[in-house]
mmCIF file of C-alpha atoms in Angstrom:
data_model
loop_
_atom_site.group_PDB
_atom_site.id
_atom_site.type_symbol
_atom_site.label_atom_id
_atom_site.label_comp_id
_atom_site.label_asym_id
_atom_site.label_seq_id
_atom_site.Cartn_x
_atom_site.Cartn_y
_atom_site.Cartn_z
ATOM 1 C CA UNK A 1 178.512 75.567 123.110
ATOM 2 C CA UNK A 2 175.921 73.133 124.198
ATOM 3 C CA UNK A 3 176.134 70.176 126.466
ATOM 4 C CA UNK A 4 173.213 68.730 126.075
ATOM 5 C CA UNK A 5 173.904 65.889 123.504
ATOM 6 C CA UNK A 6 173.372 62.834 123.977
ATOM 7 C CA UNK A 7 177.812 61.649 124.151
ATOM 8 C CA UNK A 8 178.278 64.501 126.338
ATOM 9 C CA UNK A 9 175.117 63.491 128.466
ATOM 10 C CA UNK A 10 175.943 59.627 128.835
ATOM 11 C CA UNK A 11 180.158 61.137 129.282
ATOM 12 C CA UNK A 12 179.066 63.562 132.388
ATOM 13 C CA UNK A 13 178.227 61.011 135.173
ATOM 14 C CA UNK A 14 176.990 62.033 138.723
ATOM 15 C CA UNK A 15 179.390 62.058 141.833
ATOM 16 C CA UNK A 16 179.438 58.898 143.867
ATOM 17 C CA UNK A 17 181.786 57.675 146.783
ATOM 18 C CA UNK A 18 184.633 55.598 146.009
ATOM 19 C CA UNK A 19 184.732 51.748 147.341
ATOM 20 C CA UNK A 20 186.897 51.307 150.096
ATOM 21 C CA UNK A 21 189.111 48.933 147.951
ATOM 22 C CA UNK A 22 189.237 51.565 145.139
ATOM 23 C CA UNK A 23 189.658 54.568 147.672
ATOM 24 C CA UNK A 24 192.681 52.350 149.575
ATOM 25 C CA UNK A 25 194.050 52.011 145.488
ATOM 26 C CA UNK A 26 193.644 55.559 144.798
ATOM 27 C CA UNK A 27 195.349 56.247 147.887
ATOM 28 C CA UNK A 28 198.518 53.993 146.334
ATOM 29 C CA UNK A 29 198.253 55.712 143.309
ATOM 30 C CA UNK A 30 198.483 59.378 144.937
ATOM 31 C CA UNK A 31 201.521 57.777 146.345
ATOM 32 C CA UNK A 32 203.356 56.713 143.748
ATOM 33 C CA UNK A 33 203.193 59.703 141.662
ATOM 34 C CA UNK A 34 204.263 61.657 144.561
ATOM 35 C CA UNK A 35 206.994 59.856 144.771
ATOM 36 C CA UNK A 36 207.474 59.573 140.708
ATOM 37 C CA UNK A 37 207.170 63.129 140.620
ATOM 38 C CA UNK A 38 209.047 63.767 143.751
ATOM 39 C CA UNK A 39 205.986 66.262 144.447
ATOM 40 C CA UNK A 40 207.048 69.001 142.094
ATOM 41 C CA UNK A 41 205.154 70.360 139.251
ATOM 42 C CA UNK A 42 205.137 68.842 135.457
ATOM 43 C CA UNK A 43 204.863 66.157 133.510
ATOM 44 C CA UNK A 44 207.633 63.031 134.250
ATOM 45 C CA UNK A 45 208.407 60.060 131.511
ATOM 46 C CA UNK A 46 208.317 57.067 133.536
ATOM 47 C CA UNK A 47 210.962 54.053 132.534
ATOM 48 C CA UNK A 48 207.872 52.589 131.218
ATOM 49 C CA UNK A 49 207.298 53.934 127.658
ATOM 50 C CA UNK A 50 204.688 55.464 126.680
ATOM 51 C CA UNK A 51 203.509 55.846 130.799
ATOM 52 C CA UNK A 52 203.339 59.694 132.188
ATOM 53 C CA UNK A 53 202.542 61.261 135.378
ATOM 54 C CA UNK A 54 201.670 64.887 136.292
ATOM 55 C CA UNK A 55 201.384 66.670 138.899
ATOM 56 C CA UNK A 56 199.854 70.565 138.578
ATOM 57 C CA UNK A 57 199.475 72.669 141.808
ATOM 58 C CA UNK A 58 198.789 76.189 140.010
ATOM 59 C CA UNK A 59 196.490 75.228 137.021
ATOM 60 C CA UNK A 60 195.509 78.260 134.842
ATOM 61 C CA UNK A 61 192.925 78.619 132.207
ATOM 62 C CA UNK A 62 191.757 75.909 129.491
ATOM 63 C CA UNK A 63 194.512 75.139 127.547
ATOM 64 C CA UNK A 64 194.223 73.487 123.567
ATOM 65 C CA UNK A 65 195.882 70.718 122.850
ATOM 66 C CA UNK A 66 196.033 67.276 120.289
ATOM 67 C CA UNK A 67 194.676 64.291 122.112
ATOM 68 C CA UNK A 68 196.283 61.320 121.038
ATOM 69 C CA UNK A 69 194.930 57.380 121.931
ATOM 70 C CA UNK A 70 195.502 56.927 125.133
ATOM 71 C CA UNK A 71 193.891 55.872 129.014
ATOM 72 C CA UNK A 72 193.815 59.007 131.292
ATOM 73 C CA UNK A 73 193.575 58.144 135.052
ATOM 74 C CA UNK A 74 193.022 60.716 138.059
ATOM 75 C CA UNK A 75 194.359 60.397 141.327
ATOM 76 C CA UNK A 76 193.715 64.023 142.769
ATOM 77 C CA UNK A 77 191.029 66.350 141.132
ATOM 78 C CA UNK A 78 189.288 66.208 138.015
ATOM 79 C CA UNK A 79 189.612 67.527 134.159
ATOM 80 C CA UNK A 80 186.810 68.959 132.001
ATOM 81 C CA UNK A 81 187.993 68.300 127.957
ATOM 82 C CA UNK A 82 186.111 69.726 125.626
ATOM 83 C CA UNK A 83 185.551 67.842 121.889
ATOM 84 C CA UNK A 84 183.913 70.028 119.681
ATOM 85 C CA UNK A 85 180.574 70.536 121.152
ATOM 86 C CA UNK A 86 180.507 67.728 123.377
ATOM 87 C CA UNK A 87 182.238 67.938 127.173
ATOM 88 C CA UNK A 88 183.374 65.078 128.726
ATOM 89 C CA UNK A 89 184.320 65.184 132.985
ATOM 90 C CA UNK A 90 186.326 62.493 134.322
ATOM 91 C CA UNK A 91 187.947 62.500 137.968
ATOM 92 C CA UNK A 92 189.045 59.401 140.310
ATOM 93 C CA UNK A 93 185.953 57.556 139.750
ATOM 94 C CA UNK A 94 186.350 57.703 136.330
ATOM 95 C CA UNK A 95 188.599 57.107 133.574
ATOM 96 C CA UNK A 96 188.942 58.142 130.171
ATOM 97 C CA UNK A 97 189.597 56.233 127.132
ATOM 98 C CA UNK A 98 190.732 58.480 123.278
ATOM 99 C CA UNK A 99 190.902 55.972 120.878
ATOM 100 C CA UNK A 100 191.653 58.476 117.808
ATOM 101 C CA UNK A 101 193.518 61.592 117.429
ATOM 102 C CA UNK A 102 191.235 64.780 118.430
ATOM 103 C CA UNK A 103 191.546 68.619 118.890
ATOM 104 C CA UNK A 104 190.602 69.407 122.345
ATOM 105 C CA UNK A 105 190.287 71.783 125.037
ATOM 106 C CA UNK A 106 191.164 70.773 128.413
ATOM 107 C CA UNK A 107 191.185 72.424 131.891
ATOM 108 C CA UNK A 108 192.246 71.210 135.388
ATOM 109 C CA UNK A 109 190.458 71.731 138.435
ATOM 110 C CA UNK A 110 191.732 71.271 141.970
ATOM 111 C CA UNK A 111 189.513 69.044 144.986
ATOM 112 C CA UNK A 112 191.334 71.462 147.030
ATOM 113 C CA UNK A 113 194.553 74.171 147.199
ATOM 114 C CA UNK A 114 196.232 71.918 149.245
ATOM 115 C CA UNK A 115 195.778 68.752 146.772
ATOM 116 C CA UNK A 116 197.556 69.171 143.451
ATOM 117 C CA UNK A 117 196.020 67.671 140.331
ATOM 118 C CA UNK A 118 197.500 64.020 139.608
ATOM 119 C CA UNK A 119 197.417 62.015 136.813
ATOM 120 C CA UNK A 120 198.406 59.327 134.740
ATOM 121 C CA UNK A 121 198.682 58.813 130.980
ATOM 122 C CA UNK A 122 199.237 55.391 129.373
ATOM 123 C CA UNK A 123 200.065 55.758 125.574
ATOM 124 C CA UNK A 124 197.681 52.897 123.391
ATOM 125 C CA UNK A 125 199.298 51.194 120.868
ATOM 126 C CA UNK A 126 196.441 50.336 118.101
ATOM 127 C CA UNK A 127 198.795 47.966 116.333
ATOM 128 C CA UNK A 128 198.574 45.954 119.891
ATOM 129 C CA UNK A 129 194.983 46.509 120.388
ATOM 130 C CA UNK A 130 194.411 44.718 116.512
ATOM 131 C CA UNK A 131 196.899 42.513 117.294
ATOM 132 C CA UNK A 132 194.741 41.426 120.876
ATOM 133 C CA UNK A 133 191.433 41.594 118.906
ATOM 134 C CA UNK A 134 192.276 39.153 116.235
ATOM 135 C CA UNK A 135 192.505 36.913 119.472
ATOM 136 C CA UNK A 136 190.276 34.325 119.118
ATOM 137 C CA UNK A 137 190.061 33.680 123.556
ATOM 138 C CA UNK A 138 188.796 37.050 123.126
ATOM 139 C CA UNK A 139 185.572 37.463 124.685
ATOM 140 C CA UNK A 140 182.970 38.329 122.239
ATOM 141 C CA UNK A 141 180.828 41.739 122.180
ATOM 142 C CA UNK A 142 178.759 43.330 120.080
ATOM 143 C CA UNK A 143 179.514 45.454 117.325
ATOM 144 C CA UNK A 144 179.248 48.998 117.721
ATOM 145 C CA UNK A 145 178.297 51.432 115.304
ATOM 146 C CA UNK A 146 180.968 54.749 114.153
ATOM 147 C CA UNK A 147 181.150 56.532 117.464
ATOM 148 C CA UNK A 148 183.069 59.281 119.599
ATOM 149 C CA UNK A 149 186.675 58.765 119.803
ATOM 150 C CA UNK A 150 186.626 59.509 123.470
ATOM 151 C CA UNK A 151 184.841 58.482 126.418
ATOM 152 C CA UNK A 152 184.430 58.007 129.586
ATOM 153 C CA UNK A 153 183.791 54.805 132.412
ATOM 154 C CA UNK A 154 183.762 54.590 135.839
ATOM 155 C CA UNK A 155 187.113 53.124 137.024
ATOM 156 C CA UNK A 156 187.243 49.647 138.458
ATOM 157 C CA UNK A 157 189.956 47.823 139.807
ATOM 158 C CA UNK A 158 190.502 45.186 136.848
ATOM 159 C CA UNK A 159 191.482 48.121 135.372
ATOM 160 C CA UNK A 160 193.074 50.891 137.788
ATOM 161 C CA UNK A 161 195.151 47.126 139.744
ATOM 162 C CA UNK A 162 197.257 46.725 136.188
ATOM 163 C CA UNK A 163 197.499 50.377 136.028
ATOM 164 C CA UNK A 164 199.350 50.084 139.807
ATOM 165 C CA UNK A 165 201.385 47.551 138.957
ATOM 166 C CA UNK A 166 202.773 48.941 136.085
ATOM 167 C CA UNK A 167 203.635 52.342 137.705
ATOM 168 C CA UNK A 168 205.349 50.235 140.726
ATOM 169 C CA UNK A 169 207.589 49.377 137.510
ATOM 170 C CA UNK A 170 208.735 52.901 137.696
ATOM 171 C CA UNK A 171 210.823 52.403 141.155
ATOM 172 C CA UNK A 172 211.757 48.825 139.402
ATOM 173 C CA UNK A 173 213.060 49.930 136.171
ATOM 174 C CA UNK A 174 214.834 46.603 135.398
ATOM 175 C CA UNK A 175 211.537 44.655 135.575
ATOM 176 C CA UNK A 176 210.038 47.122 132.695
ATOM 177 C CA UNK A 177 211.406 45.264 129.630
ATOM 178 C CA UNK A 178 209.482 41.509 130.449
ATOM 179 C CA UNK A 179 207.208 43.093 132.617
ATOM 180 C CA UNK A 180 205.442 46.220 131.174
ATOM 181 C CA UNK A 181 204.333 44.252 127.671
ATOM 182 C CA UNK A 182 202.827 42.006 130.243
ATOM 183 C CA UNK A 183 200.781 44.634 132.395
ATOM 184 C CA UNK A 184 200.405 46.533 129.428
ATOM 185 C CA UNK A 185 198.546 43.738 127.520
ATOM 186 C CA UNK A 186 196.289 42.986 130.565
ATOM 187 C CA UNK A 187 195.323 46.942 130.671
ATOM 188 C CA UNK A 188 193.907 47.016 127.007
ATOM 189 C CA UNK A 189 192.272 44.128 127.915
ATOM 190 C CA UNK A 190 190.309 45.253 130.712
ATOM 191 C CA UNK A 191 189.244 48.394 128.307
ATOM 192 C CA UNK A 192 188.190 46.103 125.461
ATOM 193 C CA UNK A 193 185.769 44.323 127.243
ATOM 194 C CA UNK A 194 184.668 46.640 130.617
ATOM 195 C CA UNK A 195 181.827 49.595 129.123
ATOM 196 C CA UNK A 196 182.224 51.276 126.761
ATOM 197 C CA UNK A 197 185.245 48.724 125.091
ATOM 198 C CA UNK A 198 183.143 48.141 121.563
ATOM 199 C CA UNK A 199 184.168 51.778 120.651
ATOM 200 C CA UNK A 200 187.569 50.816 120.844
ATOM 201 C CA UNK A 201 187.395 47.252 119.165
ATOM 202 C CA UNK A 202 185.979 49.736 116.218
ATOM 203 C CA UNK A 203 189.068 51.729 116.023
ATOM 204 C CA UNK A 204 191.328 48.169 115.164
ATOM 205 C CA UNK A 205 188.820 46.578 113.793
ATOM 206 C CA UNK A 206 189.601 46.016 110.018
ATOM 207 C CA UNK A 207 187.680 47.937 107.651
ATOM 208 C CA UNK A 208 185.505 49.481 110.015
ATOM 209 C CA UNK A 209 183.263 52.870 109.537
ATOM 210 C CA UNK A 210 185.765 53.991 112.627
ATOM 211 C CA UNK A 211 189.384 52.727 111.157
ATOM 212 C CA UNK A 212 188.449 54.227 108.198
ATOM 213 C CA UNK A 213 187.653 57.705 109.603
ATOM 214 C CA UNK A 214 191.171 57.125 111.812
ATOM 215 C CA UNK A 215 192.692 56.866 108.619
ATOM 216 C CA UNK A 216 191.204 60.168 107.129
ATOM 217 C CA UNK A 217 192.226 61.551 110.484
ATOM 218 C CA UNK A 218 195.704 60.864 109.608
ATOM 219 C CA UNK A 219 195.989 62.098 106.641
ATOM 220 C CA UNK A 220 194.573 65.429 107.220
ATOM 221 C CA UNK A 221 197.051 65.717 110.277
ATOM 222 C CA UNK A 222 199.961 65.664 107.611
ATOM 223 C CA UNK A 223 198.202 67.461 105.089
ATOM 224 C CA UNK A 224 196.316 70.428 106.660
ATOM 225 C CA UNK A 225 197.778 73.290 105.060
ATOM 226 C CA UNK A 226 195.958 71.799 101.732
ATOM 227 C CA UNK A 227 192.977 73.110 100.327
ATOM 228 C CA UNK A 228 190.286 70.524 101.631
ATOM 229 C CA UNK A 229 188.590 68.546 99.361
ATOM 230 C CA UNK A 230 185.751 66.336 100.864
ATOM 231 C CA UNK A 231 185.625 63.986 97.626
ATOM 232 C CA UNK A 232 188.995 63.192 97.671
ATOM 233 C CA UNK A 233 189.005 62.303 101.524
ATOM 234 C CA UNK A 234 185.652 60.173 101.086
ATOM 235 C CA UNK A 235 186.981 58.058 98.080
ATOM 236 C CA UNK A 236 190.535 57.170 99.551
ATOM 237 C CA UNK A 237 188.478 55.719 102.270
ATOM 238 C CA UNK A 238 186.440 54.195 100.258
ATOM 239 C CA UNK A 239 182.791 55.692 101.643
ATOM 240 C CA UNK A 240 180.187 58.061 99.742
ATOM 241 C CA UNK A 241 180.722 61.820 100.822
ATOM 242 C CA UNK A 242 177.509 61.776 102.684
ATOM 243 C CA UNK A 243 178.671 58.580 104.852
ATOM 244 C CA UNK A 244 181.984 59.948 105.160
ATOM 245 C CA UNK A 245 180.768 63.303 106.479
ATOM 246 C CA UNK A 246 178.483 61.204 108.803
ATOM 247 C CA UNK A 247 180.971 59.212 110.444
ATOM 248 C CA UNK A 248 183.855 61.611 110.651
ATOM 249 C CA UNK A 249 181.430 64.361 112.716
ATOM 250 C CA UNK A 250 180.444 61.220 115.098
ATOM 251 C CA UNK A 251 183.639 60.031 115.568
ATOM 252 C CA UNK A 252 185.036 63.331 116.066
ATOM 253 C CA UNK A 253 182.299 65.539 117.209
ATOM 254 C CA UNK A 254 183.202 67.943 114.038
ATOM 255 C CA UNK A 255 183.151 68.195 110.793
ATOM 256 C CA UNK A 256 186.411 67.414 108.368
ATOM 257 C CA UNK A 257 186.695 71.375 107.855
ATOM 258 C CA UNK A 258 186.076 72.404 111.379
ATOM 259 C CA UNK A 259 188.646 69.344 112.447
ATOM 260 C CA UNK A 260 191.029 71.202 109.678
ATOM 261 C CA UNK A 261 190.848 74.658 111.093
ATOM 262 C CA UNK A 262 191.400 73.845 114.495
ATOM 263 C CA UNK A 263 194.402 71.527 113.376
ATOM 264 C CA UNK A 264 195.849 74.444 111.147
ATOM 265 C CA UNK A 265 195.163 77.008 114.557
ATOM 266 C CA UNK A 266 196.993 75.136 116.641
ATOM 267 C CA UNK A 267 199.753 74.473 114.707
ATOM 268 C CA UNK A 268 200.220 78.398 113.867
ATOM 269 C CA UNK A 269 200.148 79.021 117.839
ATOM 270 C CA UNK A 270 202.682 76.434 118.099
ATOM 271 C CA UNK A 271 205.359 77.925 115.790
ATOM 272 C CA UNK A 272 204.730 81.243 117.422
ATOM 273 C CA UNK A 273 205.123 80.552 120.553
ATOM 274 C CA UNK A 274 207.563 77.243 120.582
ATOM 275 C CA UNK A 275 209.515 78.437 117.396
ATOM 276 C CA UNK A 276 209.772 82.132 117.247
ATOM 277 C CA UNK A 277 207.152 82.936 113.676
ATOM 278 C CA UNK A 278 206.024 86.017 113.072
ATOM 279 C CA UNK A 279 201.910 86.152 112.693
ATOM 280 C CA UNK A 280 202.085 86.545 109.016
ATOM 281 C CA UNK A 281 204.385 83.656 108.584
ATOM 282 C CA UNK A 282 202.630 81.012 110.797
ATOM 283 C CA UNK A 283 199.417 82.067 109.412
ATOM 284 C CA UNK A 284 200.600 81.042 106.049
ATOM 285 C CA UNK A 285 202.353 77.900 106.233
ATOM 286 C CA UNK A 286 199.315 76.424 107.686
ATOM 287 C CA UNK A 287 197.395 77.110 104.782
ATOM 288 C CA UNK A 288 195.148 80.983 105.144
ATOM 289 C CA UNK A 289 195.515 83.250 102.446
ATOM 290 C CA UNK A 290 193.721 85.460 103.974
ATOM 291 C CA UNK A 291 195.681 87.195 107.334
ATOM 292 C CA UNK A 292 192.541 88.672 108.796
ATOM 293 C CA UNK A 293 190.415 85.693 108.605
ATOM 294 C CA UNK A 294 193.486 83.941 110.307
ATOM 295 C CA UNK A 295 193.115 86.950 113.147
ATOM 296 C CA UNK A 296 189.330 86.278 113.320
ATOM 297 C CA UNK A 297 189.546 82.791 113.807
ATOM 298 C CA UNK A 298 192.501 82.745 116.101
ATOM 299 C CA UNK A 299 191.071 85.157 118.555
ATOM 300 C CA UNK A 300 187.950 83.190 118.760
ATOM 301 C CA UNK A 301 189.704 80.019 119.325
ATOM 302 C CA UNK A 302 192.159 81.259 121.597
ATOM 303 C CA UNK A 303 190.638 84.226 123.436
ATOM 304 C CA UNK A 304 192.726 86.785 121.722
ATOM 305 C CA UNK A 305 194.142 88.074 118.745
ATOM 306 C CA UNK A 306 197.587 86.651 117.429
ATOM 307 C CA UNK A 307 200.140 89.360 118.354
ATOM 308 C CA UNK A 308 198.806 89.858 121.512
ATOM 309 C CA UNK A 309 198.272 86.317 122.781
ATOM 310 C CA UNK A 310 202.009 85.941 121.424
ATOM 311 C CA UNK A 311 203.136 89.133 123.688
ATOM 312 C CA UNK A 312 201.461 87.633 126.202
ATOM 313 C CA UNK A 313 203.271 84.017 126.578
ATOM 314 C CA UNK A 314 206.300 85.562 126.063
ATOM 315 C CA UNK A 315 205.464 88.175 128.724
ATOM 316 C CA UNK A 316 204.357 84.952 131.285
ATOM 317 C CA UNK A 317 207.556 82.764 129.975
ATOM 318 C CA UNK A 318 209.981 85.990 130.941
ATOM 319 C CA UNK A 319 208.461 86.162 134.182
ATOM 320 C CA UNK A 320 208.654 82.519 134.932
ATOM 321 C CA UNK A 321 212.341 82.394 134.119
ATOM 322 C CA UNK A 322 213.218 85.021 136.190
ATOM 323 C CA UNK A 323 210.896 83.427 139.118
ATOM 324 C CA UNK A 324 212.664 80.534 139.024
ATOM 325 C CA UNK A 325 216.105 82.283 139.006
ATOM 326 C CA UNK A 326 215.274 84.394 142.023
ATOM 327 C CA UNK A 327 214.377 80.655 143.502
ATOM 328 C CA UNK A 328 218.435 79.065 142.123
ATOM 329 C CA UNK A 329 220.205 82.100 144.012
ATOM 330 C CA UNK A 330 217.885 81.475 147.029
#
């Protein structure tokens, strides 16, 4: 997998120090997710919807998952997330921005064993972000061309203040109802118009190369067990198949099949592992035919074949149920 393209160059940016102001704000931040999280492992729904924190003090390998729009923000640590062949690095100087739904690959690091990771995830709305851009105050930028739904900026404090505020709503939960819209509104503001904000005018902006590929995007997500056909896809959005093959893969960083496969693999793991389906079964109702193409391209995805990478979370869930029932009669 190379890193060398140009996205995943301009994503990867060098270490610098933190400004006092933004290290004293990071400081907050560690803070209030400590005390959000009461300094315990997982994730933690905030009163604010659509606003998470985590905290991870053991992280294992990478782990595949469906990146959704949202602003991640790191207090402790840092997070490498793979997107098809590009990588993309973000820690506190940084944040990150995924303005369409993508397949990724994601791993934690630690600064240190005595730091956990910390994090926070703030759900966008693209109804809201529309609904901001057809603001005419709006300060104007530049169109953008079709471009990765993901990146990276360096963090400010127009944008990581807001992001304080509205996790101090957390220890005020009856402010959240006037108050979050508020913050909230002032947040996707700073991203619209700090760096890289043009990508993610494109993704609301009507009738745009980008809205339409987020619209293909959605309906392959509901229909991925279907036989793919790239003529179909291309006319519903109204774009030749050559365009529509050229914006989904930069957009994306993948083609609409590749996107499809890695959809239809995660979804198998998923109803193995969350909901009890045999290999056979999962493998079908996502769409193969054929059961040792499935096994091919599940153990390349996932580092090992299906029954055994099965045996093996159920081996690691076991254990951690019995861990933490040796900890309740402690």
């Amino acid at each position: 997998m190379s890193d060398e393209t140009p996205e995943t160059t301009a994503a990867i940016a060098q270490p610098m120090p933190l400004e006092p102001e933004l290290d004293e704000a990071r400081k907050e931040l560690v803070a209030l997710i400590n005390r959000i999280t009461g300094g315990r492992d997982g994730t933690v729904e905030t009163p604010v919807a659509g606003l998470q924190v985590f905290c991870i003090s053991k992280p294992d390998g990478p782990k595949h998952a469906f990146a959704t729009p949202a602003l991640g923000l790191i207090a402790q640590g840092s997070k490498r997330i793979i997107v098809g062949d590009d990588i993309y690095v973000y820690d506190p100087m940084h944040y990150l921005v995924t303005s369409v739904d993508l397949p990724v690959c994601g791993q934690v690091r630690l600064t240190s064993d005595n730091e956990p990771y910390l994090g926070v995830r703030l759900e966008l709305a693209m109804d809201d972000i529309g609904e901001l851009i057809g603001d005419e105050k709006l300060p104007a930028k530049a169109n953008a061309p079709a471009s990765r739904g993901m990146y990276v900026n360096r963090i400010a404090m127009p944008v990581l203040e807001p992001v304080l505020r509205l996790l101090r709503l957390a220890e005020s939960p009856e402010d959240v109802p006037i108050m979050a819209p508020i913050i909230k509104r002032e947040i996707m503001y700073r991203l619209l118009v700090n760096g890289e904000g043009a990508r993610l005018r494109q993704i609301a902006l009507q009738d745009s190369h980008t809205q339409r590929i987020a619209k293909a995007i959605s309906a392959l997500r509901v229909n991925y067990a279907q036989s793919l056909r790239i003529e179909d896809m291309a006319r519903a959005v109204h774009m030749s198949v050559s365009s529509f093959h050229h914006h989904f893969k930069a957009v994306t960083a993948m083609s609409p099949l590749q996107y499809q496969k890695q959809l239809r693999l995660q979804e198998a793991r998923r109803q193995m592992l969350m909901a009890g389906a045999d290999v056979s079964s999962a493998a079908h109702s996502v769409g193969y035919e054929s059961p040792s193409q499935f096994a091919r391209e599940y153990s390349r995805m996932f580092g090992a074949p299906p029954l055994r990478d099965k045996r093996r979370w159920l081996s690691e869930a076991e254990n951690d149920a019995l861990g933490a029932g040796s900890m309740q009669a402690a």
